[in-house]
Coordinates of C-alpha atoms in Angstrom, one line a residue:
Chain A
M10 CA -128.3 86.3 87.6
Q11 CA -129.8 85.7 91.5
R12 CA -128.8 82.8 93.8
E13 CA -132.4 81.8 93.8
T14 CA -132.1 81.8 90.2
L15 CA -129.5 79.4 90.7
A16 CA -130.5 76.7 93.0
K17 CA -133.2 76.6 90.7
I18 CA -131.0 75.6 88.0
L19 CA -128.9 73.6 90.6
N20 CA -131.9 71.7 91.7
L21 CA -132.9 71.7 88.2
D22 CA -135.5 67.9 87.8
R23 CA -134.1 65.1 86.4
R24 CA -136.8 64.2 83.8
W25 CA -136.0 67.5 82.3
I26 CA -133.0 66.2 81.4
F27 CA -134.4 62.7 80.5
L28 CA -136.5 64.6 78.1
M29 CA -133.7 66.8 76.4
V30 CA -131.4 63.3 76.0
L31 CA -134.7 62.1 74.5
I32 CA -135.1 64.2 72.2
C33 CA -131.4 64.8 71.1
A34 CA -130.9 61.0 70.6
I35 CA -134.3 61.0 68.6
G36 CA -133.2 64.1 66.6
A37 CA -130.0 63.0 65.5
R38 CA -130.8 60.0 64.4
F39 CA -133.0 61.6 61.5
V40 CA -129.9 64.3 60.6
D41 CA -128.2 63.3 58.1
I42 CA -124.5 63.6 58.6
D43 CA -121.7 61.5 57.7
M44 CA -119.9 60.0 60.8
Q45 CA -115.9 58.7 60.7
I46 CA -115.3 56.1 62.4
F47 CA -111.4 55.3 63.3
P48 CA -111.0 51.4 64.2
K49 CA -109.2 51.2 67.4
K50 CA -105.4 50.0 67.3
T51 CA -107.2 46.7 69.6
V52 CA -110.6 46.7 67.4
K53 CA -108.0 45.9 64.3
A54 CA -106.1 43.1 66.4
M55 CA -109.6 41.2 66.5
Y56 CA -109.8 42.1 62.3
D57 CA -106.2 40.9 61.8
S58 CA -106.1 37.8 64.2
I59 CA -109.9 36.5 61.8
E60 CA -107.5 37.6 58.4
E61 CA -104.9 35.0 60.3
V62 CA -107.4 32.2 60.7
A63 CA -109.1 33.1 57.4
K64 CA -105.5 32.2 55.9
N65 CA -105.4 29.6 57.0
K66 CA -108.5 27.8 56.7
G67 CA -109.4 27.8 60.7
T68 CA -112.0 27.4 63.0
V69 CA -113.4 30.1 65.2
L70 CA -115.2 30.2 67.9
L71 CA -117.4 32.1 68.9
S72 CA -119.1 32.1 72.8
M73 CA -122.0 34.8 72.5
D74 CA -122.4 34.7 76.3
Y75 CA -125.0 37.8 76.8
D76 CA -128.2 38.0 77.5
P77 CA -130.7 40.4 76.6
A78 CA -130.3 43.4 78.6
A79 CA -126.9 43.3 77.0
K80 CA -127.9 42.5 73.6
P81 CA -128.0 46.2 72.1
E82 CA -124.3 46.3 72.7
L83 CA -123.3 42.6 71.8
E84 CA -125.6 41.3 69.2
P85 CA -123.7 44.1 66.8
M86 CA -120.4 43.1 67.2
S87 CA -121.4 39.4 67.2
R88 CA -123.1 39.7 63.9
A89 CA -120.0 42.6 62.6
I90 CA -117.8 39.3 63.0
L91 CA -120.3 36.6 62.1
R92 CA -120.0 38.5 59.0
H93 CA -116.2 38.9 58.6
C94 CA -115.7 34.9 59.4
F95 CA -118.4 33.7 56.9
S96 CA -117.0 36.1 54.2
K97 CA -113.2 35.0 54.3
G98 CA -115.0 30.9 55.1
V99 CA -113.7 31.1 58.5
K100 CA -115.8 27.9 60.2
V101 CA -117.4 28.8 63.1
I102 CA -118.4 26.8 66.6
G103 CA -120.7 28.8 68.3
M104 CA -122.4 28.5 72.2
T105 CA -122.7 29.8 75.2
H106 CA -122.5 30.2 79.1
N107 CA -125.7 32.3 80.0
P108 CA -128.9 30.3 79.8
H109 CA -130.0 33.4 79.0
G110 CA -127.7 33.5 75.5
Q111 CA -129.1 30.5 73.4
R112 CA -131.3 32.1 71.5
L113 CA -129.6 35.7 71.1
A114 CA -126.6 33.2 69.7
Q115 CA -129.2 30.8 67.6
T116 CA -131.3 33.9 66.1
V117 CA -127.6 36.0 65.3
L118 CA -125.3 33.0 64.2
E119 CA -128.3 31.6 61.7
S120 CA -129.8 35.3 60.1
S121 CA -125.5 36.2 59.7
A122 CA -124.9 32.6 58.2
A123 CA -128.3 33.0 56.0
E124 CA -126.2 35.8 54.7
F125 CA -123.8 34.7 52.7
D126 CA -125.5 31.1 52.4
A127 CA -123.4 28.9 54.5
K128 CA -124.1 25.5 55.4
Y129 CA -125.0 24.5 59.2
G130 CA -123.1 21.4 60.1
E131 CA -120.0 22.6 56.9
D132 CA -119.6 25.5 57.8
F133 CA -120.8 26.4 61.0
A134 CA -122.1 25.2 64.2
L135 CA -124.9 26.0 67.4
L136 CA -123.0 23.5 70.3
G137 CA -126.0 25.6 72.9
Y138 CA -125.4 26.1 76.6
K139 CA -124.0 24.8 79.1
A140 CA -123.2 25.3 83.1
G141 CA -120.2 25.6 84.4
G142 CA -118.3 28.5 83.4
G143 CA -114.5 28.0 84.7
T144 CA -115.2 24.5 84.7
L145 CA -116.7 24.4 80.9
V146 CA -113.2 25.8 79.4
I147 CA -111.5 23.3 81.4
N148 CA -113.7 20.4 80.3
M149 CA -113.5 21.8 76.9
G150 CA -109.9 22.0 77.2
Q151 CA -109.0 18.3 78.4
D152 CA -111.9 16.7 76.1
F153 CA -114.0 19.3 74.1
R154 CA -116.6 16.6 73.6
D155 CA -117.2 15.5 76.7
A156 CA -117.8 19.3 77.4
F157 CA -120.6 19.1 74.7
A158 CA -121.0 15.1 73.4
K159 CA -124.0 16.7 70.8
D160 CA -124.8 20.3 69.2
F161 CA -128.0 22.3 70.5
A162 CA -130.4 20.5 68.2
N163 CA -129.2 17.6 70.4
T164 CA -126.9 15.9 66.8
D165 CA -123.3 14.6 67.9
I166 CA -120.8 16.3 66.8
R167 CA -118.9 14.1 65.7
S168 CA -120.6 14.2 63.0
L169 CA -121.0 17.3 62.1
P170 CA -118.0 18.2 59.8
V171 CA -116.8 21.3 61.0
A172 CA -116.4 19.9 65.2
K173 CA -115.6 16.2 64.3
D174 CA -111.7 16.7 64.5
I175 CA -112.0 19.5 67.2
T176 CA -110.9 16.8 70.8
S177 CA -109.9 20.4 72.5
L178 CA -109.3 24.2 72.6
T179 CA -105.8 23.7 71.9
D180 CA -107.5 22.6 67.7
I181 CA -109.2 26.5 67.9
D182 CA -107.3 28.7 66.2
Y183 CA -109.3 31.6 68.0
V184 CA -111.4 31.8 71.1
I185 CA -113.7 34.7 71.0
S186 CA -116.1 35.9 74.5
V187 CA -118.7 38.4 73.5
A188 CA -119.6 38.8 77.4
S189 CA -121.5 41.2 79.1
S190 CA -120.2 40.6 82.7
G191 CA -117.1 37.9 84.2
Y192 CA -117.1 34.9 81.2
W193 CA -114.6 36.5 79.2
E194 CA -112.7 36.7 82.2
A195 CA -113.6 32.3 82.7
W196 CA -112.3 32.2 79.4
M197 CA -108.6 34.2 80.1
I198 CA -108.3 32.2 83.3
Y199 CA -109.4 29.0 82.8
G200 CA -108.7 28.4 78.7
H201 CA -106.1 31.0 77.3
D202 CA -103.4 30.6 80.1
R203 CA -103.7 27.1 81.0
Y204 CA -104.1 26.2 76.8
H205 CA -102.5 28.8 75.4
F206 CA -105.2 29.9 72.6
K207 CA -105.5 32.9 70.8
F208 CA -108.2 34.3 72.2
G209 CA -109.5 37.9 72.4
T210 CA -113.2 39.6 73.7
G211 CA -116.0 41.6 73.0
V212 CA -117.0 43.0 75.8
T213 CA -119.8 45.9 77.2
G214 CA -118.5 49.6 77.3
V215 CA -118.8 48.9 81.2
I216 CA -115.9 46.0 81.3
A217 CA -113.9 47.5 78.5
P218 CA -111.4 49.3 80.7
D219 CA -111.1 45.6 82.9
V220 CA -109.6 44.1 79.9
F221 CA -107.1 46.3 79.0
P222 CA -104.9 45.7 81.5
F223 CA -105.0 42.5 79.2
I224 CA -104.2 43.6 76.2
Q225 CA -100.8 45.7 77.5
T226 CA -99.8 41.6 79.0
G227 CA -100.9 40.0 75.2
Q228 CA -103.3 37.6 77.6
V229 CA -106.1 38.8 75.0
T230 CA -105.7 40.3 71.5
G231 CA -108.4 42.0 70.1
L232 CA -110.8 43.8 72.2
I233 CA -114.0 44.9 70.8
G234 CA -115.5 48.0 74.1
G235 CA -119.7 48.4 73.5
L236 CA -121.5 49.8 70.6
A237 CA -119.0 51.8 69.5
G238 CA -116.4 49.3 68.9
A239 CA -119.1 47.6 66.7
A240 CA -119.6 50.4 65.3
E241 CA -115.3 50.2 64.3
Y242 CA -115.1 46.3 63.1
E243 CA -118.5 47.3 60.6
T244 CA -116.1 49.8 59.3
L245 CA -113.5 47.2 58.7
I246 CA -115.3 44.6 57.3
G247 CA -116.6 48.1 55.2
K248 CA -120.4 46.6 56.5
P249 CA -122.2 49.1 58.3
G250 CA -124.8 48.1 60.5
I251 CA -127.1 48.6 63.3
A252 CA -123.8 50.1 65.4
T253 CA -123.1 52.4 63.0
I254 CA -126.5 54.0 62.6
G255 CA -126.2 54.0 66.1
M256 CA -123.4 56.3 66.3
K257 CA -124.8 59.6 66.0
P258 CA -127.4 59.7 68.6
Q259 CA -124.7 57.9 70.6
S260 CA -122.1 61.1 69.6
A261 CA -124.7 63.4 70.2
V262 CA -125.8 62.5 73.3
H263 CA -122.7 63.0 74.6
V264 CA -121.7 66.6 73.2
L265 CA -125.2 67.4 75.2
L266 CA -123.7 65.4 78.4
V267 CA -120.8 67.4 78.0
L268 CA -122.5 70.7 77.9
F269 CA -124.2 69.1 80.8
V270 CA -121.3 69.1 82.9
L271 CA -119.7 72.0 81.5
F272 CA -123.0 74.0 82.1
G273 CA -123.0 72.5 85.7
N274 CA -120.4 73.3 86.8
F275 CA -120.2 76.8 85.8
I276 CA -123.5 77.7 87.6
F277 CA -121.7 76.0 90.3
F278 CA -118.9 78.0 90.3
W279 CA -121.1 81.1 89.9
D280 CA -123.2 79.8 93.0
M281 CA -119.8 79.8 95.3
I282 CA -118.7 83.2 94.0
L283 CA -122.1 84.5 94.7
K284 CA -121.8 83.2 98.5
R285 CA -118.4 84.3 99.1
R286 CA -119.4 87.8 97.8
Q287 CA -123.2 87.7 99.7
E288 CA -120.8 85.9 102.6
K289 CA -118.3 89.6 102.9
A290 CA -121.0 91.4 102.0
W291 CA -122.8 90.8 105.8
K292 CA -118.9 90.2 107.2
R293 CA -119.0 94.3 106.7
Chain B
M187 CA -161.8 59.9 97.1
V188 CA -161.0 63.9 95.9
L189 CA -157.5 63.7 93.5
K190 CA -154.8 66.2 94.4
S191 CA -153.6 68.5 90.7
E192 CA -150.4 66.6 90.8
E193 CA -152.3 63.4 90.7
I194 CA -154.7 64.6 88.4
K195 CA -151.9 65.8 85.9
D196 CA -150.2 62.3 86.7
L197 CA -153.5 60.6 85.7
I198 CA -154.2 62.4 82.5
L199 CA -150.4 62.1 81.4
F200 CA -151.1 58.1 82.4
L201 CA -154.5 57.9 80.1
L202 CA -152.7 59.7 77.4
L203 CA -149.9 57.7 77.1
V204 CA -152.3 54.9 76.7
A205 CA -154.2 56.0 74.5
L206 CA -151.2 57.1 72.1
L207 CA -150.1 53.4 72.2
V208 CA -153.2 52.1 71.6
G209 CA -154.0 54.9 68.7
T210 CA -150.6 54.5 67.4
N211 CA -150.5 50.7 66.8
I212 CA -154.3 50.5 66.0
Y213 CA -153.1 52.6 62.9
L214 CA -149.5 50.6 62.3
F215 CA -152.2 47.3 61.9
A216 CA -155.2 49.6 60.2
S217 CA -152.5 50.8 58.1
G218 CA -150.4 47.6 56.5
K219 CA -147.2 48.5 58.4
L220 CA -147.2 46.2 61.0
E221 CA -148.4 42.3 59.7
F222 CA -151.2 41.0 61.7
N223 CA -148.7 37.8 62.7
W224 CA -147.4 36.9 64.9
E225 CA -144.3 39.0 64.2
G226 CA -146.0 41.9 63.9
I227 CA -148.0 41.2 67.2
G228 CA -144.8 40.1 68.7
I229 CA -143.5 43.8 67.9
M230 CA -146.2 45.4 69.2
L231 CA -145.9 44.0 72.7
A232 CA -142.0 44.4 72.3
A233 CA -143.1 48.7 71.5
G234 CA -145.5 48.9 74.6
I235 CA -143.2 46.3 77.1
T236 CA -140.1 49.0 76.1
V237 CA -142.3 52.4 76.3
S238 CA -143.9 51.1 79.6
M239 CA -140.3 50.7 80.9
Y240 CA -139.0 54.0 80.2
S241 CA -142.7 55.7 81.3
F242 CA -140.4 54.7 84.9
L243 CA -138.2 57.6 84.4
Y244 CA -141.8 59.9 84.7
K245 CA -143.0 58.3 87.9
D246 CA -143.8 54.5 89.3
N247 CA -146.7 53.7 87.8
V248 CA -148.8 50.9 87.2
L249 CA -148.1 49.7 83.6
F250 CA -143.9 50.2 85.2
K251 CA -144.9 47.9 87.5
T252 CA -147.0 45.4 85.2
V253 CA -144.2 45.0 83.0
E254 CA -141.8 44.3 85.4
H255 CA -143.5 41.8 86.8
L256 CA -143.6 40.6 84.0
Y257 CA -140.0 40.4 82.3
V258 CA -139.2 38.5 85.7
G259 CA -141.3 35.8 85.7
V260 CA -140.5 35.2 81.4
A261 CA -137.1 35.6 82.1
A262 CA -137.4 32.7 85.0
G263 CA -139.8 31.2 83.0
Y264 CA -137.5 30.6 80.1
V265 CA -134.5 29.8 81.9
L266 CA -136.1 27.0 83.8
S267 CA -136.9 25.7 80.4
V268 CA -132.9 26.2 79.3
Y269 CA -132.4 24.4 82.6
W270 CA -134.2 21.6 82.1
F271 CA -133.4 20.7 78.0
A272 CA -130.0 21.9 78.5
I273 CA -128.9 20.4 81.5
F274 CA -131.2 18.7 83.2
Y275 CA -132.4 16.1 81.0
A276 CA -129.2 16.1 78.7
D277 CA -126.6 15.8 81.1
L278 CA -128.6 14.0 84.0
I279 CA -131.5 12.1 82.7
E280 CA -130.0 11.1 79.4
P281 CA -126.9 9.1 80.3
L282 CA -128.5 7.6 83.0
F283 CA -131.6 6.6 81.8
F284 CA -131.3 6.7 77.9
P285 CA -127.5 6.2 77.3
P286 CA -126.3 5.9 73.4
P287 CA -126.7 2.5 71.6
G288 CA -123.6 0.1 73.2
E289 CA -123.2 2.6 76.3
S290 CA -123.9 1.7 79.5
P291 CA -125.8 4.1 82.0
A292 CA -123.2 7.2 83.3
W293 CA -124.0 5.6 87.4
Y294 CA -121.1 8.3 88.1
R295 CA -123.4 11.1 87.6
L296 CA -126.0 9.9 90.1
M297 CA -122.7 11.3 92.6
P298 CA -123.4 15.1 91.9
M299 CA -127.0 14.8 91.8
L300 CA -127.1 13.8 94.6
L301 CA -124.6 16.6 96.6
G302 CA -127.2 18.9 94.2
I303 CA -130.2 18.0 96.8
I304 CA -128.4 17.8 99.3
L305 CA -127.1 21.6 98.6
L306 CA -130.8 22.0 98.4
M307 CA -131.6 21.0 101.8
R308 CA -131.1 24.4 102.6
V309 CA -134.4 25.3 102.5
S310 CA -135.2 22.9 105.7
K311 CA -134.5 24.1 109.0
R312 CA -133.9 20.7 110.4
I313 CA -131.9 18.8 108.1
G314 CA -130.0 22.2 106.8
W315 CA -127.0 21.6 108.5
I316 CA -126.6 18.6 106.0
S317 CA -125.9 21.0 102.7
R318 CA -123.2 22.0 104.7
I319 CA -121.4 19.0 103.2
S320 CA -121.9 20.1 99.4
F321 CA -121.0 23.2 99.9
A322 CA -117.7 21.9 101.8
F323 CA -117.3 20.8 98.2
I324 CA -117.7 23.3 96.2
M325 CA -115.7 25.6 98.3
G326 CA -113.1 23.0 98.3
F327 CA -113.3 22.5 94.5
Y328 CA -113.6 25.9 93.5
S329 CA -110.5 27.2 96.4
G330 CA -108.7 24.8 94.0
I331 CA -109.3 25.7 90.6
A332 CA -109.5 29.1 90.8
I333 CA -106.7 30.8 93.3
P334 CA -103.9 28.7 91.2
N335 CA -105.4 29.8 88.1
Y336 CA -105.6 33.5 89.0
I337 CA -102.7 34.4 91.2
Q338 CA -101.0 33.5 87.6
T339 CA -102.9 35.1 85.4
M340 CA -104.3 38.2 87.7
I341 CA -100.8 38.8 89.2
V342 CA -98.0 36.9 87.7
Q343 CA -98.9 38.2 84.0
Q344 CA -99.2 42.0 85.3
L345 CA -96.1 41.9 87.4
H346 CA -93.9 40.4 84.3
Y347 CA -95.8 42.9 82.4
T348 CA -94.6 45.7 84.2
V349 CA -91.2 44.8 85.7
R350 CA -90.2 45.1 81.6
P351 CA -87.7 47.5 80.9
L352 CA -87.8 51.3 82.3
F353 CA -86.0 52.5 78.8
S354 CA -86.6 50.9 75.5
A355 CA -83.9 50.9 72.8
G356 CA -84.6 53.8 70.1
T357 CA -83.3 57.1 68.5
P358 CA -81.2 59.2 71.6
F359 CA -84.4 61.8 70.6
E360 CA -86.5 59.1 72.1
M361 CA -84.3 58.1 75.2
G362 CA -83.8 61.5 76.0
I363 CA -87.6 61.9 75.9
Q364 CA -88.1 59.2 78.6
I365 CA -85.5 60.5 80.7
A366 CA -86.9 63.7 80.9
F367 CA -90.3 62.5 81.3
L368 CA -88.7 60.2 84.5
A369 CA -87.3 63.6 85.6
V370 CA -89.9 65.5 85.3
I371 CA -92.0 63.3 87.6
I372 CA -89.1 63.0 90.1
I373 CA -88.3 66.7 90.6
Y374 CA -92.3 66.3 90.4
V375 CA -92.5 64.7 93.8
I376 CA -89.3 66.5 95.7
L377 CA -91.1 70.2 95.1
D378 CA -94.6 68.3 96.4
W379 CA -92.9 67.6 99.2
L380 CA -90.8 70.2 100.0
W381 CA -92.8 73.3 98.9
L382 CA -95.9 71.7 96.7
S383 CA -98.3 70.5 99.9
A384 CA -97.9 73.1 102.1
L385 CA -98.5 75.5 99.8
N386 CA -102.0 73.9 98.8
K387 CA -102.6 76.1 95.2
A388 CA -104.2 74.4 93.1
W389 CA -102.9 76.3 90.2
V390 CA -99.1 76.0 91.2
N391 CA -99.8 72.6 91.2
A392 CA -101.3 72.7 87.6
L393 CA -98.4 74.6 86.9
V394 CA -95.4 72.5 87.9
L395 CA -97.4 69.8 86.0
L396 CA -97.6 70.9 83.2
P397 CA -93.6 69.9 81.8
F398 CA -95.3 66.3 82.8
F399 CA -98.6 66.6 80.8
A400 CA -96.9 67.9 77.5
L401 CA -93.8 65.6 77.6
L402 CA -97.2 62.5 78.1
L403 CA -98.7 63.9 75.4
F404 CA -96.2 63.9 73.1
G405 CA -95.1 60.7 74.3
I406 CA -97.6 59.0 73.4
Y407 CA -98.8 60.9 70.0
G408 CA -95.2 60.6 68.7
G409 CA -95.4 57.1 69.6
I410 CA -92.6 56.9 71.9
A411 CA -93.4 53.3 73.8
G412 CA -91.2 54.1 76.7
I413 CA -93.6 56.3 78.0
N414 CA -96.2 54.0 78.3
Q415 CA -93.5 51.7 80.1
I416 CA -92.6 54.2 83.0
M417 CA -96.9 55.2 83.7
V418 CA -97.0 51.3 84.1
L419 CA -94.2 51.7 86.7
V420 CA -94.9 55.2 88.1
G421 CA -98.7 54.5 88.4
V422 CA -98.7 50.9 89.5
L423 CA -95.9 51.6 92.5
S424 CA -97.9 54.8 93.2
V425 CA -101.2 53.2 93.2
L426 CA -99.9 50.2 95.7
V427 CA -98.7 53.7 98.5
Y428 CA -101.6 54.8 98.6
F429 CA -103.3 51.1 99.7
F430 CA -100.2 51.1 101.9
F431 CA -102.0 52.1 105.5
S432 CA -99.2 50.1 107.6
V433 CA -96.5 53.7 107.8
E434 CA -98.3 56.9 108.1
H435 CA -98.6 58.9 104.8
K436 CA -95.9 61.6 105.3
G437 CA -93.6 63.7 103.4
V438 CA -92.2 61.2 100.2
I439 CA -94.8 59.2 101.2
A440 CA -97.4 61.5 100.7
T441 CA -97.1 62.7 97.6
T442 CA -96.6 59.1 96.1
S443 CA -99.8 58.5 97.8
K444 CA -101.8 61.6 96.0
M445 CA -99.8 60.9 92.7
G446 CA -102.0 57.4 93.6
I447 CA -104.9 59.0 93.9
Y448 CA -104.3 61.1 90.5
F449 CA -103.8 57.8 88.1
L450 CA -107.2 56.2 90.3
M451 CA -108.8 59.2 89.4
V452 CA -107.8 58.9 85.4
S453 CA -108.8 55.4 85.6
F454 CA -112.6 56.1 87.6
G455 CA -112.7 58.6 85.0
A456 CA -112.0 56.1 82.1
S457 CA -115.1 53.5 83.5
F458 CA -117.5 56.6 84.5
G459 CA -116.8 57.5 80.3
Y460 CA -117.5 53.7 79.1
T461 CA -120.6 53.6 81.6
I462 CA -122.1 56.2 79.7
M463 CA -121.1 54.8 76.9
A464 CA -122.4 51.6 77.5
R465 CA -126.2 53.4 79.1
M466 CA -126.7 55.6 76.2
S467 CA -126.0 52.7 73.8
L468 CA -129.1 50.9 75.3
L469 CA -131.2 53.2 75.1
V470 CA -130.3 54.3 71.4
E471 CA -130.7 50.7 70.6
R472 CA -133.8 50.9 71.6
L473 CA -134.9 53.9 70.2
E474 CA -133.9 52.6 67.2
F475 CA -135.8 49.5 67.8
L476 CA -138.5 51.7 68.4
I477 CA -138.0 53.9 65.1
R478 CA -137.1 51.0 62.7
E479 CA -139.6 47.8 63.5
W480 CA -142.1 49.8 65.5
L481 CA -143.1 52.8 64.0
Q482 CA -141.1 52.1 60.9
L483 CA -140.4 55.5 59.8
T484 CA -137.1 54.9 58.3

């Protein structure tokens, strides 16, 4: 192949690549392949933690700290966690640090609760949004009712059976932050390390590598990373959902990207070899 | 106005896109696949906005600009309403002017309200200086809250894990693998210092590193926990040496620093891989919405 042809390939208009990715993602969606999903240890750790809470008939605080931009990755994992909790009779208190996330939290909480006939106030509650980040976590640790005197519907939380006995974060059996940015860090730094409650997190794929050092130290018990993590959790609870469906196109696009990288490197090194041959020929 | 062929092509594509969107929606409503209620109209709008956003990948166009501005405006308006009801009304107005029966107004909340108003004075050139009071309060408060907690969580706890016993108890075979692994690393450092860095041949480097990778994979898949501990220690030390610029990077320091670069490259690669997965997930979910909820093909 001539160097001009290689140069054309190397400088291919990126829109062709976008088109190939789109066709691959759509095509893989309709291919009937049974994909096996193998849950990671970190995802299993969160599953086991909720199972332990269920044995003790405890309470989980689920902080859905994401906005619509991260909804594709984080809502499936929130839904999977909620399905797990409600199916095992675990009480859930929902909240959010993200002002864009209040309605998202409400939607996913209510729709998941409806699948299991969970009752608001008795089995779950939604506290809503409050500003503050780390200071809110500290406030919740010192005096839960001072931080959230009322739920998102303006009902006194002392009248809600699920939350009436909660005076501090130490009364919560497991705190999970499903976060799209630094909110999980705020929970860990100002919450877990001060008040020593069990803490797990679900984050986007971009943030997941940053969490691994804290799993090794035991500061985070359980991590769901991205859509793949959500699919693994759905596999563990035995309820395949949006995340599991998304694994086929996701995997197909990943394979395509690997082929692109290999092909691109091959063309690059071939061009380099041709260039050296050309230079040697000119020198003669 | 005479259009160039490229512009004519783009105009045709744009009109085709609009026609396709309109035609598809008419078909979906007419066939009953989408109900003509607020939910159906919402799905139609969401699908149209999604396709318009993605049209930017071909070229910037008026549809994309319109939905981009729409997104910014709607997001700002929505957040304003959340801030009002969740913070201003719930935490300020209600406790001050409509306290619960039997409770006195929470007058202490006037202080943070005042600090907030002072902060907004920043926009004035004449009295903007007064906002420094609020900034000083914020900086002092957050430094006091953040610094000790960050040091405890991000440094002390991480150090605690890094200085665990290097060789964990196990069978003599596992202990032997751990010792061999550490020995391979030390041998590589010495070889690189004395010979490999001067030779500067990547394939020789790769050959010498083969036992390292073989033992690493064997340790990981064989479940030998001590391998992980050695990797943590070697990785932390070598990366710290790489960022230590007070000593010239020569000899053993250069080799250790190069190992630090390898660890950094592996971690950046892992981060990059996860980032790609995250971006693809966003595309996959949007396509799922278009296929399932809009077009209802499954």
